[in-house]
């Protein structure tokens, strides 16, 4: 145990760093995707609603590991076939980010849709009746109220996404699980290696959810 | 009462169905400047729907609605511009819960660049004074009573300096002791010459303030007239039956 920490500790910490970077990148784009499809699913247009629903259904219906393989191997293959070259590839970071962003984005869009719909329709109507355009009413009146109810679900989703980065070891991104596999292969100390990795995840996620509780409490001030 | 005064709202052959229910079958009415029109009718007769058509919160199926000379049913009309001149007050107040009273009142004027932030604040203060709530500037909606909320809602609409005000049962959600304070604000508004269309069950108020009462039932305007005529001496049996129940 001590040997793993002294010899491989730095390596595992670096891998945790890459895990966090991947998660943050994925979450960043997931927020954009989620907001986009979330709004698409509440606007007064049948076509927009259906498009958003199809996106969510597809992502929900496909295991993330399949999505990862599809993006990492499938998309470059398709593009190379169409364009007729061999040199188009995605890095594991690019594919991993896209995969997380799409996956988390779909769930975020559902959270955002539910959040917006939980705000009384009268809030939007009152804003519109004053002459405010839809976008401004959404941004200044509806979304600020929706976010309060969304915060717990969003944080929950963030934690799931952070854990989901481990799935991306299958496309070779050197995040924590992938790195730990190498440590295990070098040391043959499976129990110790995976115990340490488990504690590392636990540590980061606990800090995250503690901070989240604080944010939640702050947002509830003045309610 | 179109004694040479400008027509502010002109509704012609308005039809509107919701789902497969024909809520408004054929409504035509003119409202002139400074006129106070009270709309009464049984529950579900389409009073709210009618009112909401006047600022296009509901899209109409056919007919025309001309507000200040602009046909608001036309697709080319910038409805946001028209709405700036039409204040609306809702049964459930609909104050913005995430904003305090002052921000509720300045949001629209500032966002729509009607005036500077300082002017908007100054105007909001004046309006609050008008509805007797000067000391509530910093309060959040959750900290106000129903009557106070509704007075803020009226003041908020007035901050856009509209020339028409629509009220949809503004006192129906209030405890009885708070009804008076809201009606008083509305009376003052009426005597200031505001053009108002009001849906209400407050017959005492209607008798005192309305220039004209319109009885809506079954998707049609059954009868209309001055309070004296419509309330005391209605022509139609349906009007009499309704009044027997509410008076
Ligand atoms: N969003 C909706 N979906 C389905 N039906 C609706 C909807 N809005 C209104 N209606 C129906 O349209 C009819 C007219 O409704 P409206 O709210 O205009 O009546 P009202 O005269 O304002 O009634 P009340 O006095 O109860 O407020 C009612 O029968 C109502 O059930
Ligand atoms: Mg109604």
Short mmCIF file of C-alpha atoms and ligand atoms in Angstrom, two decimals:
data_model
loop_
_atom_site.label_atom_id
_atom_site.label_comp_id
_atom_site.label_asym_id
_atom_site.label_seq_id
_atom_site.Cartn_x
_atom_site.Cartn_y
_atom_site.Cartn_z
CA UNK A 1 0.00 0.00 0.00
CA UNK A 2 2.70 2.45 1.06
CA UNK A 3 4.79 1.44 -1.94
CA UNK A 4 1.96 2.15 -4.34
CA UNK A 5 1.43 5.56 -2.82
CA UNK A 6 5.09 6.57 -2.78
CA UNK A 7 5.92 5.16 -6.22
CA UNK A 8 2.68 5.65 -8.13
CA UNK A 9 0.96 8.37 -6.05
CA UNK A 10 2.09 11.18 -8.30
CA UNK A 11 0.97 9.31 -11.37
CA UNK A 12 -2.45 8.62 -9.92
CA UNK A 13 -2.84 12.23 -8.85
CA UNK A 14 -1.99 13.40 -12.35
CA UNK A 15 -4.54 10.94 -13.71
CA UNK A 16 -7.11 12.38 -11.32
CA UNK A 17 -6.23 15.81 -12.67
CA UNK A 18 -6.91 14.63 -16.23
CA UNK A 19 -10.14 13.02 -15.05
CA UNK A 20 -11.26 16.35 -13.61
CA UNK A 21 -10.27 18.25 -16.75
CA UNK A 22 -12.20 15.81 -18.90
CA UNK A 23 -15.21 16.03 -16.59
CA UNK A 24 -15.12 19.84 -16.53
CA UNK A 25 -14.83 20.09 -20.30
CA UNK A 26 -17.68 17.63 -20.70
CA UNK A 27 -19.83 19.47 -18.17
CA UNK A 28 -19.16 22.83 -19.77
CA UNK A 29 -20.41 21.70 -23.15
CA UNK A 30 -23.17 19.66 -21.51
CA UNK A 31 -24.53 22.85 -19.97
CA UNK A 32 -24.67 24.52 -23.38
CA UNK A 33 -26.25 21.48 -25.01
CA UNK A 34 -28.64 21.02 -22.10
CA UNK A 35 -29.75 24.65 -22.13
CA UNK A 36 -30.23 24.55 -25.90
CA UNK A 37 -32.34 21.39 -25.96
CA UNK A 38 -34.04 22.27 -22.68
CA UNK A 39 -35.34 25.54 -24.16
CA UNK A 40 -36.14 23.78 -27.43
CA UNK A 41 -38.40 21.43 -25.50
CA UNK A 42 -40.44 24.21 -23.85
CA UNK A 43 -40.88 26.73 -26.68
CA UNK A 44 -44.29 26.90 -28.32
CA UNK A 45 -43.31 24.96 -31.43
CA UNK A 46 -44.20 21.36 -32.05
CA UNK A 47 -41.17 20.80 -34.33
CA UNK A 48 -38.71 22.14 -31.75
CA UNK A 49 -40.26 19.99 -29.00
CA UNK A 50 -40.02 16.88 -31.14
CA UNK A 51 -36.39 17.56 -32.11
CA UNK A 52 -35.45 17.93 -28.44
CA UNK A 53 -37.35 14.80 -27.51
CA UNK A 54 -35.64 12.74 -30.24
CA UNK A 55 -32.22 13.90 -29.08
CA UNK A 56 -32.96 12.94 -25.48
CA UNK A 57 -34.45 9.58 -26.49
CA UNK A 58 -31.45 8.64 -28.62
CA UNK A 59 -28.88 9.48 -25.96
CA UNK A 60 -30.92 7.81 -23.22
CA UNK A 61 -31.40 4.71 -25.35
CA UNK A 62 -27.73 4.14 -26.19
CA UNK A 63 -25.23 2.94 -23.56
CA UNK A 64 -22.46 5.44 -23.05
CA UNK A 65 -19.77 2.93 -23.92
CA UNK A 66 -21.39 2.46 -27.34
CA UNK A 67 -21.59 6.22 -27.79
CA UNK A 68 -17.89 6.48 -26.92
CA UNK A 69 -16.88 3.85 -29.48
CA UNK A 70 -19.21 5.41 -32.03
CA UNK A 71 -17.68 8.86 -31.66
CA UNK A 72 -14.06 7.72 -31.32
CA UNK A 73 -13.98 5.09 -34.07
CA UNK A 74 -17.22 5.45 -36.02
CA UNK A 75 -17.26 9.16 -36.81
CA UNK A 76 -13.67 9.46 -38.14
CA UNK A 77 -14.23 6.27 -40.16
CA UNK A 78 -17.38 7.69 -41.69
CA UNK A 79 -15.73 11.02 -42.50
CA UNK A 80 -12.69 9.32 -44.02
CA UNK A 81 -14.93 7.14 -46.15
CA UNK A 82 -16.92 10.10 -47.41
CA UNK A 83 -13.97 12.39 -48.02
CA UNK A 84 -11.69 9.55 -49.04
CA UNK A 85 -8.64 10.12 -46.80
CA UNK A 86 -7.17 8.17 -43.92
CA UNK A 87 -5.81 10.92 -41.79
CA UNK A 88 -8.88 12.15 -39.94
CA UNK A 89 -8.78 11.07 -36.30
CA UNK A 90 -10.13 12.30 -33.02
CA UNK A 91 -8.00 12.42 -29.91
CA UNK A 92 -9.32 10.50 -26.92
CA UNK A 93 -9.82 13.82 -25.15
CA UNK A 94 -11.92 15.24 -27.99
CA UNK A 95 -14.03 12.12 -28.34
CA UNK A 96 -14.33 11.77 -24.57
CA UNK A 97 -15.44 15.37 -24.15
CA UNK A 98 -18.01 15.02 -26.92
CA UNK A 99 -19.29 11.79 -25.45
CA UNK A 100 -19.69 13.23 -21.94
CA UNK A 101 -21.17 16.45 -23.26
CA UNK A 102 -23.83 14.66 -25.30
CA UNK A 103 -24.65 12.16 -22.59
CA UNK A 104 -24.78 14.64 -19.73
CA UNK A 105 -26.34 17.27 -22.02
CA UNK A 106 -29.35 15.06 -22.68
CA UNK A 107 -30.00 14.58 -18.98
CA UNK A 108 -29.37 18.27 -18.32
CA UNK A 109 -31.90 19.17 -20.97
CA UNK A 110 -34.51 17.08 -19.16
CA UNK A 111 -33.59 18.72 -15.85
CA UNK A 112 -33.83 22.18 -17.42
CA UNK A 113 -37.14 21.37 -19.11
CA UNK A 114 -38.63 20.17 -15.84
CA UNK A 115 -37.19 23.20 -14.03
CA UNK A 116 -38.69 25.67 -16.48
CA UNK A 117 -42.04 23.90 -16.44
CA UNK A 118 -42.09 24.02 -12.65
CA UNK A 119 -42.23 27.83 -12.83
CA UNK A 120 -45.82 29.11 -12.90
CA UNK A 121 -46.84 29.98 -16.47
CA UNK A 122 -48.18 33.27 -15.07
CA UNK A 123 -44.60 34.50 -14.59
CA UNK A 124 -43.92 34.29 -18.31
CA UNK A 125 -47.32 35.76 -19.17
CA UNK A 126 -46.83 38.72 -16.86
CA UNK A 127 -43.42 39.43 -18.38
CA UNK A 128 -44.76 39.14 -21.91
CA UNK A 129 -47.75 41.34 -21.09
CA UNK A 130 -45.34 44.16 -20.20
CA UNK A 131 -43.90 43.97 -23.70
CA UNK A 132 -40.77 41.99 -22.84
CA UNK A 133 -39.68 39.59 -25.60
CA UNK A 134 -39.63 35.84 -24.97
CA UNK A 135 -35.85 35.65 -24.56
CA UNK A 136 -35.63 38.45 -22.01
CA UNK A 137 -38.59 37.05 -20.05
CA UNK A 138 -36.90 33.66 -19.99
CA UNK A 139 -33.52 35.04 -18.93
CA UNK A 140 -34.64 37.58 -16.35
CA UNK A 141 -37.74 36.00 -14.86
CA UNK A 142 -38.24 32.30 -15.59
CA UNK A 143 -34.71 30.84 -15.61
CA UNK A 144 -33.60 32.45 -12.33
CA UNK A 145 -36.57 30.81 -10.64
CA UNK A 146 -36.12 27.53 -12.47
CA UNK A 147 -32.46 27.27 -11.51
CA UNK A 148 -33.29 27.14 -7.82
CA UNK A 149 -35.36 24.02 -8.23
CA UNK A 150 -32.83 22.58 -10.68
CA UNK A 151 -29.70 22.91 -8.55
CA UNK A 152 -29.95 19.59 -6.64
CA UNK A 153 -30.60 17.60 -9.82
CA UNK A 154 -27.83 19.38 -11.70
CA UNK A 155 -25.30 18.62 -8.98
CA UNK A 156 -26.43 15.04 -8.92
CA UNK A 157 -25.93 14.90 -12.68
CA UNK A 158 -22.46 16.46 -12.36
CA UNK A 159 -21.44 13.73 -9.95
CA UNK A 160 -22.74 11.03 -12.27
CA UNK A 161 -20.80 12.59 -15.15
CA UNK A 162 -17.63 12.74 -13.09
CA UNK A 163 -17.99 9.03 -12.40
CA UNK A 164 -18.85 8.34 -16.04
CA UNK A 165 -15.41 9.56 -17.10
CA UNK A 166 -14.18 6.12 -16.01
CA UNK A 167 -16.10 4.58 -18.93
CA UNK A 168 -13.86 6.57 -21.26
CA UNK A 169 -10.91 4.40 -20.29
CA UNK A 170 -12.18 2.14 -23.09
CA UNK A 171 -11.09 4.62 -25.74
CA UNK A 172 -7.71 4.94 -24.13
CA UNK A 173 -7.99 8.30 -22.40
CA UNK A 174 -5.46 8.18 -19.53
CA UNK A 175 -7.94 9.09 -16.80
CA UNK A 176 -7.84 7.57 -13.33
CA UNK A 177 -9.17 4.08 -14.06
CA UNK A 178 -7.00 3.61 -17.10
CA UNK A 179 -3.93 4.69 -15.20
CA UNK A 180 -4.81 2.48 -12.26
CA UNK A 181 -5.02 -0.50 -14.60
CA UNK A 182 -1.37 0.10 -15.48
CA UNK A 183 -0.43 0.40 -11.83
CA UNK A 184 -2.15 -2.87 -11.10
CA UNK A 185 -0.38 -4.56 -14.01
CA UNK A 186 2.98 -3.34 -12.75
CA UNK A 187 2.50 -4.15 -9.08
CA UNK A 188 0.00 -7.04 -9.05
CA UNK A 189 -1.51 -5.38 -5.97
CA UNK A 190 -5.13 -5.26 -7.13
CA UNK A 191 -6.74 -4.80 -3.74
CA UNK A 192 -4.55 -1.88 -2.74
CA UNK A 193 -4.67 -0.19 -6.13
CA UNK A 194 -8.41 -0.19 -6.47
CA UNK A 195 -8.94 0.73 -2.82
CA UNK A 196 -6.78 3.80 -3.33
CA UNK A 197 -8.61 4.71 -6.55
CA UNK A 198 -11.96 4.29 -4.83
CA UNK A 199 -10.93 6.57 -1.98
CA UNK A 200 -9.70 9.18 -4.47
CA UNK A 201 -13.08 9.29 -6.24
CA UNK A 202 -14.88 9.33 -2.93
CA UNK A 203 -12.75 12.22 -1.69
CA UNK A 204 -13.33 14.43 -4.73
CA UNK A 205 -17.03 13.70 -4.95
CA UNK A 206 -17.57 14.31 -1.26
CA UNK A 207 -15.91 17.71 -1.52
CA UNK A 208 -18.06 18.47 -4.56
CA UNK A 209 -21.36 17.59 -2.92
CA UNK A 210 -20.44 19.46 0.29
CA UNK A 211 -19.77 22.61 -1.70
CA UNK A 212 -22.94 22.02 -3.64
CA UNK A 213 -24.97 22.06 -0.42
CA UNK A 214 -23.46 25.43 0.42
CA UNK A 215 -24.33 26.85 -2.98
CA UNK A 216 -27.84 25.52 -2.62
CA UNK A 217 -28.23 27.22 0.74
CA UNK A 218 -26.90 30.53 -0.60
CA UNK A 219 -29.31 30.44 -3.54
CA UNK A 220 -32.22 29.96 -1.19
CA UNK A 221 -31.51 33.21 0.64
CA UNK A 222 -34.17 35.85 -0.07
CA UNK A 223 -36.73 33.35 -1.20
CA UNK B 1 -70.39 56.02 -25.14
CA UNK B 2 -68.51 57.11 -28.21
CA UNK B 3 -69.09 60.82 -27.76
CA UNK B 4 -66.54 61.87 -30.34
CA UNK B 5 -63.72 60.29 -28.37
CA UNK B 6 -61.02 58.23 -29.99
CA UNK B 7 -61.69 54.47 -30.27
CA UNK B 8 -58.92 52.67 -28.37
CA UNK B 9 -59.98 49.07 -28.91
CA UNK B 10 -62.11 47.80 -31.74
CA UNK B 11 -63.00 44.12 -31.83
CA UNK B 12 -64.84 42.72 -34.86
CA UNK B 13 -66.27 39.22 -35.24
CA UNK B 14 -63.74 37.68 -32.91
CA UNK B 15 -63.79 33.88 -32.86
CA UNK B 16 -61.61 31.72 -30.68
CA UNK B 17 -61.72 28.04 -29.84
CA UNK B 18 -59.58 26.13 -27.38
CA UNK B 19 -59.22 22.48 -28.27
CA UNK B 20 -62.59 21.57 -29.76
CA UNK B 21 -64.48 24.04 -27.56
CA UNK B 22 -65.73 27.23 -29.25
CA UNK B 23 -65.08 29.63 -26.40
CA UNK B 24 -65.75 32.90 -28.24
CA UNK B 25 -68.15 32.53 -31.14
CA UNK B 26 -68.68 36.05 -32.42
CA UNK B 27 -67.62 39.01 -30.34
CA UNK B 28 -67.69 42.62 -31.55
CA UNK B 29 -67.14 45.59 -29.28
CA UNK B 30 -65.57 49.04 -29.33
CA UNK B 31 -63.96 50.69 -26.34
CA UNK B 32 -63.29 54.41 -26.50
CA UNK B 33 -60.70 56.52 -24.75
CA UNK B 34 -61.21 56.86 -21.00
CA UNK B 35 -64.01 54.34 -20.98
CA UNK B 36 -64.34 51.77 -18.21
CA UNK B 37 -65.90 48.55 -19.48
CA UNK B 38 -66.76 45.79 -17.02
CA UNK B 39 -67.20 42.27 -18.39
CA UNK B 40 -69.39 39.88 -16.42
CA UNK B 41 -70.63 36.38 -17.10
CA UNK B 42 -70.82 32.84 -15.73
CA UNK B 43 -67.68 30.86 -14.98
CA UNK B 44 -66.25 29.36 -18.16
CA UNK B 45 -68.06 31.80 -20.43
CA UNK B 46 -64.78 33.02 -21.90
CA UNK B 47 -64.21 36.30 -20.05
CA UNK B 48 -60.53 35.59 -19.42
CA UNK B 49 -60.07 34.31 -22.94
CA UNK B 50 -61.61 37.48 -24.34
CA UNK B 51 -59.36 39.68 -22.24
CA UNK B 52 -56.26 37.68 -23.15
CA UNK B 53 -57.06 38.06 -26.84
CA UNK B 54 -56.82 41.84 -26.42
CA UNK B 55 -53.04 41.67 -25.87
CA UNK B 56 -52.58 38.46 -27.86
CA UNK B 57 -51.77 36.24 -24.90
CA UNK B 58 -54.24 34.10 -26.86
CA UNK B 59 -54.06 33.88 -30.64
CA UNK B 60 -57.47 34.42 -32.23
CA UNK B 61 -58.92 32.12 -34.89
CA UNK B 62 -60.63 34.83 -36.91
CA UNK B 63 -61.86 38.39 -36.64
CA UNK B 64 -59.89 41.55 -36.05
CA UNK B 65 -58.72 43.39 -32.96
CA UNK B 66 -57.55 46.95 -33.56
CA UNK B 67 -55.71 48.53 -30.64
CA UNK B 68 -54.64 52.16 -31.06
CA UNK B 69 -55.16 51.77 -34.77
CA UNK B 70 -52.98 48.68 -35.07
CA UNK B 71 -54.42 45.29 -36.02
CA UNK B 72 -52.85 43.03 -33.42
CA UNK B 73 -54.10 39.85 -35.08
CA UNK B 74 -51.88 40.55 -38.08
CA UNK B 75 -48.69 38.49 -38.20
CA UNK B 76 -46.67 41.57 -39.21
CA UNK B 77 -47.55 43.44 -36.04
CA UNK B 78 -44.75 43.68 -33.47
CA UNK B 79 -46.91 42.56 -30.57
CA UNK B 80 -44.27 43.52 -27.98
CA UNK B 81 -44.52 47.17 -29.04
CA UNK B 82 -48.32 47.07 -28.71
CA UNK B 83 -48.16 45.37 -25.33
CA UNK B 84 -46.03 48.22 -23.98
CA UNK B 85 -49.19 50.31 -24.12
CA UNK B 86 -51.53 47.70 -22.64
CA UNK B 87 -51.12 46.94 -18.96
CA UNK B 88 -52.51 43.67 -17.66
CA UNK B 89 -53.37 42.68 -14.10
CA UNK B 90 -53.91 39.01 -13.30
CA UNK B 91 -56.05 37.20 -10.77
CA UNK B 92 -52.97 35.64 -9.17
CA UNK B 93 -50.83 38.82 -9.28
CA UNK B 94 -47.89 37.15 -11.05
CA UNK B 95 -45.26 39.35 -9.45
CA UNK B 96 -41.78 38.16 -10.42
CA UNK B 97 -40.87 36.03 -7.41
CA UNK B 98 -37.12 36.33 -7.99
CA UNK B 99 -37.15 40.14 -7.87
CA UNK B 100 -37.99 42.62 -5.14
CA UNK B 101 -40.74 45.19 -5.56
CA UNK B 102 -38.48 47.85 -7.06
CA UNK B 103 -36.91 45.45 -9.56
CA UNK B 104 -40.34 44.09 -10.47
CA UNK B 105 -41.33 47.61 -11.44
CA UNK B 106 -38.18 48.71 -13.25
CA UNK B 107 -37.39 45.50 -15.16
CA UNK B 108 -39.54 46.15 -18.21
CA UNK B 109 -38.97 49.92 -18.59
CA UNK B 110 -35.20 49.45 -18.29
CA UNK B 111 -34.95 46.34 -20.49
CA UNK B 112 -37.09 47.96 -23.16
CA UNK B 113 -35.05 51.18 -22.92
CA UNK B 114 -38.12 53.26 -22.18
CA UNK B 115 -36.02 55.40 -19.87
CA UNK B 116 -32.81 55.47 -17.83
CA UNK B 117 -32.44 53.39 -14.69
CA UNK B 118 -32.71 56.52 -12.54
CA UNK B 119 -35.88 57.64 -14.28
CA UNK B 120 -37.37 54.16 -13.98
CA UNK B 121 -36.68 54.13 -10.25
CA UNK B 122 -38.09 57.57 -9.77
CA UNK B 123 -41.23 56.62 -11.69
CA UNK B 124 -41.54 53.38 -9.70
CA UNK B 125 -41.36 55.37 -6.48
CA UNK B 126 -44.14 57.64 -7.69
CA UNK B 127 -46.31 54.69 -8.68
CA UNK B 128 -45.72 52.95 -5.36
CA UNK B 129 -46.74 56.11 -3.58
CA UNK B 130 -49.89 56.19 -5.69
CA UNK B 131 -50.86 52.69 -4.50
CA UNK B 132 -49.77 53.46 -0.94
CA UNK B 133 -46.79 51.10 -0.69
CA UNK B 134 -43.80 53.42 -0.62
CA UNK B 135 -42.23 51.57 2.29
CA UNK B 136 -42.21 48.22 0.45
CA UNK B 137 -39.60 48.96 -2.22
CA UNK B 138 -37.12 46.39 -0.97
CA UNK B 139 -39.65 43.68 -0.10
CA UNK B 140 -39.87 40.43 -2.03
CA UNK B 141 -43.30 39.27 -3.25
CA UNK B 142 -43.32 36.46 -0.68
CA UNK B 143 -43.24 39.10 2.07
CA UNK B 144 -46.39 40.90 0.88
CA UNK B 145 -50.06 40.28 1.57
CA UNK B 146 -52.37 39.48 -1.34
CA UNK B 147 -53.76 42.98 -1.47
CA UNK B 148 -50.27 44.48 -1.41
CA UNK B 149 -49.14 42.14 -4.17
CA UNK B 150 -52.01 43.18 -6.37
CA UNK B 151 -51.35 46.86 -5.76
CA UNK B 152 -47.71 46.34 -6.72
CA UNK B 153 -48.85 44.46 -9.82
CA UNK B 154 -51.00 47.42 -10.83
CA UNK B 155 -48.16 49.84 -10.14
CA UNK B 156 -45.79 47.65 -12.16
CA UNK B 157 -48.11 47.80 -15.15
CA UNK B 158 -48.43 51.57 -14.75
CA UNK B 159 -44.64 51.97 -14.86
CA UNK B 160 -44.83 51.22 -18.58
CA UNK B 161 -47.18 54.23 -18.86
CA UNK B 162 -49.84 52.27 -20.74
CA UNK B 163 -52.95 53.95 -22.07
CA UNK B 164 -55.10 50.84 -21.69
CA UNK B 165 -55.38 48.58 -18.64
CA UNK B 166 -56.86 45.07 -18.60
CA UNK B 167 -57.92 43.46 -15.32
CA UNK B 168 -58.80 39.77 -15.00
CA UNK B 169 -60.64 39.24 -11.73
CA UNK B 170 -58.08 41.30 -9.81
CA UNK B 171 -59.76 40.78 -6.45
CA UNK B 172 -60.98 37.17 -6.73
CA UNK B 173 -57.94 35.67 -5.02
CA UNK B 174 -57.99 38.16 -2.15
CA UNK B 175 -59.25 37.84 1.39
CA UNK B 176 -62.38 40.00 1.76
CA UNK B 177 -60.71 42.65 3.88
CA UNK B 178 -58.17 43.32 1.12
CA UNK B 179 -60.60 43.71 -1.74
CA UNK B 180 -61.32 47.34 -0.91
CA UNK B 181 -57.75 48.59 -1.10
CA UNK B 182 -57.32 47.17 -4.60
CA UNK B 183 -60.67 48.45 -5.84
CA UNK B 184 -59.76 51.90 -4.50
CA UNK B 185 -56.60 51.96 -6.59
CA UNK B 186 -58.67 50.99 -9.61
CA UNK B 187 -61.25 53.68 -8.91
CA UNK B 188 -58.52 56.31 -8.81
CA UNK B 189 -57.17 55.01 -12.07
CA UNK B 190 -60.61 55.25 -13.63
CA UNK B 191 -61.09 58.82 -12.49
CA UNK B 192 -57.66 59.68 -13.93
CA UNK B 193 -59.22 58.80 -17.29
CA UNK B 194 -57.53 55.45 -17.93
CA UNK B 195 -59.17 53.23 -20.53
CA UNK B 196 -60.00 50.01 -18.69
CA UNK B 197 -61.49 46.62 -19.46
CA UNK B 198 -62.25 44.76 -16.25
CA UNK B 199 -63.48 41.24 -15.64
CA UNK B 200 -64.90 41.12 -12.14
CA UNK B 201 -67.61 39.70 -9.92
CA UNK B 202 -67.63 42.85 -7.76
CA UNK B 203 -71.05 44.18 -8.77
CA UNK B 204 -70.91 47.10 -6.34
CA UNK B 205 -67.71 48.27 -7.95
CA UNK B 206 -69.12 47.72 -11.43
CA UNK B 207 -72.20 49.79 -10.63
CA UNK B 208 -70.10 52.63 -9.25
CA UNK B 209 -67.21 52.77 -11.72
CA UNK B 210 -68.25 51.18 -15.01
CA UNK B 211 -69.42 53.31 -17.90
CA UNK B 212 -70.67 50.16 -19.57
CA UNK B 213 -71.25 46.58 -18.47
CA UNK B 214 -71.01 43.72 -20.93
CA UNK B 215 -72.65 40.37 -20.21
CA UNK B 216 -70.88 37.46 -21.87
CA UNK B 217 -72.38 33.98 -22.10
CA UNK B 218 -72.12 31.03 -24.44
CA UNK B 219 -69.47 32.72 -26.57
CA UNK B 220 -71.58 35.79 -27.38
CA UNK B 221 -72.15 39.21 -25.89
CA UNK B 222 -75.73 38.68 -24.77
CA UNK B 223 -76.37 42.21 -23.64
CA UNK B 224 -74.55 45.43 -22.82
CA UNK B 225 -75.46 48.75 -21.33
CA UNK B 226 -74.87 51.29 -18.60
CA UNK B 227 -74.84 49.87 -15.07
CA UNK B 228 -78.21 51.45 -14.40
CA UNK B 229 -79.84 49.67 -17.31
CA UNK B 230 -77.97 46.38 -17.33
CA UNK B 231 -77.99 45.70 -13.60
CA UNK B 232 -81.45 47.03 -12.75
CA UNK B 233 -83.41 46.54 -15.90
CA UNK B 234 -81.87 43.86 -18.12
CA UNK B 235 -83.60 43.01 -21.38
CA UNK B 236 -82.53 39.37 -21.70
CA UNK B 237 -83.70 36.50 -19.54
CA UNK B 238 -80.19 35.01 -19.38
CA UNK B 239 -78.84 38.26 -17.99
CA UNK B 240 -81.60 38.35 -15.37
CA UNK B 241 -80.95 34.73 -14.37
CA UNK B 242 -77.24 35.42 -13.99
CA UNK B 243 -77.79 38.60 -11.99
CA UNK B 244 -80.26 36.83 -9.71
CA UNK B 245 -77.49 34.44 -8.78
CA UNK B 246 -74.72 36.98 -8.14
CA UNK B 247 -76.51 39.99 -6.71
N1 LIG C 1 -55.78 26.13 -21.61
C1 LIG C 1 -57.03 25.63 -21.72
N2 LIG C 1 -57.23 24.35 -22.06
C2 LIG C 1 -58.46 23.85 -22.19
N3 LIG C 1 -59.58 24.56 -21.99
C3 LIG C 1 -59.47 25.85 -21.64
C4 LIG C 1 -58.18 26.46 -21.48
N4 LIG C 1 -58.36 27.74 -21.14
C5 LIG C 1 -59.69 27.92 -21.08
N5 LIG C 1 -60.36 26.80 -21.38
C6 LIG C 1 -61.82 26.62 -21.43
O1 LIG C 1 -62.35 27.71 -22.13
C7 LIG C 1 -63.55 28.16 -21.52
C8 LIG C 1 -63.43 29.63 -21.21
O2 LIG C 1 -62.46 29.83 -20.25
P1 LIG C 1 -62.20 31.24 -19.57
O3 LIG C 1 -61.08 31.05 -18.62
O4 LIG C 1 -62.05 32.26 -20.61
O5 LIG C 1 -63.56 31.47 -18.79
P2 LIG C 1 -63.91 32.60 -17.72
O6 LIG C 1 -65.16 33.22 -18.17
O7 LIG C 1 -62.74 33.48 -17.50
O8 LIG C 1 -64.20 31.75 -16.43
P3 LIG C 1 -63.90 32.10 -14.89
O9 LIG C 1 -64.98 33.01 -14.45
O10 LIG C 1 -63.99 30.78 -14.20
O11 LIG C 1 -62.55 32.70 -14.83
C9 LIG C 1 -63.75 27.29 -20.28
O12 LIG C 1 -64.72 26.34 -20.57
C10 LIG C 1 -62.42 26.66 -20.04
O13 LIG C 1 -62.60 25.38 -19.52
MG1 LIG C 2 -61.39 33.80 -15.89
#
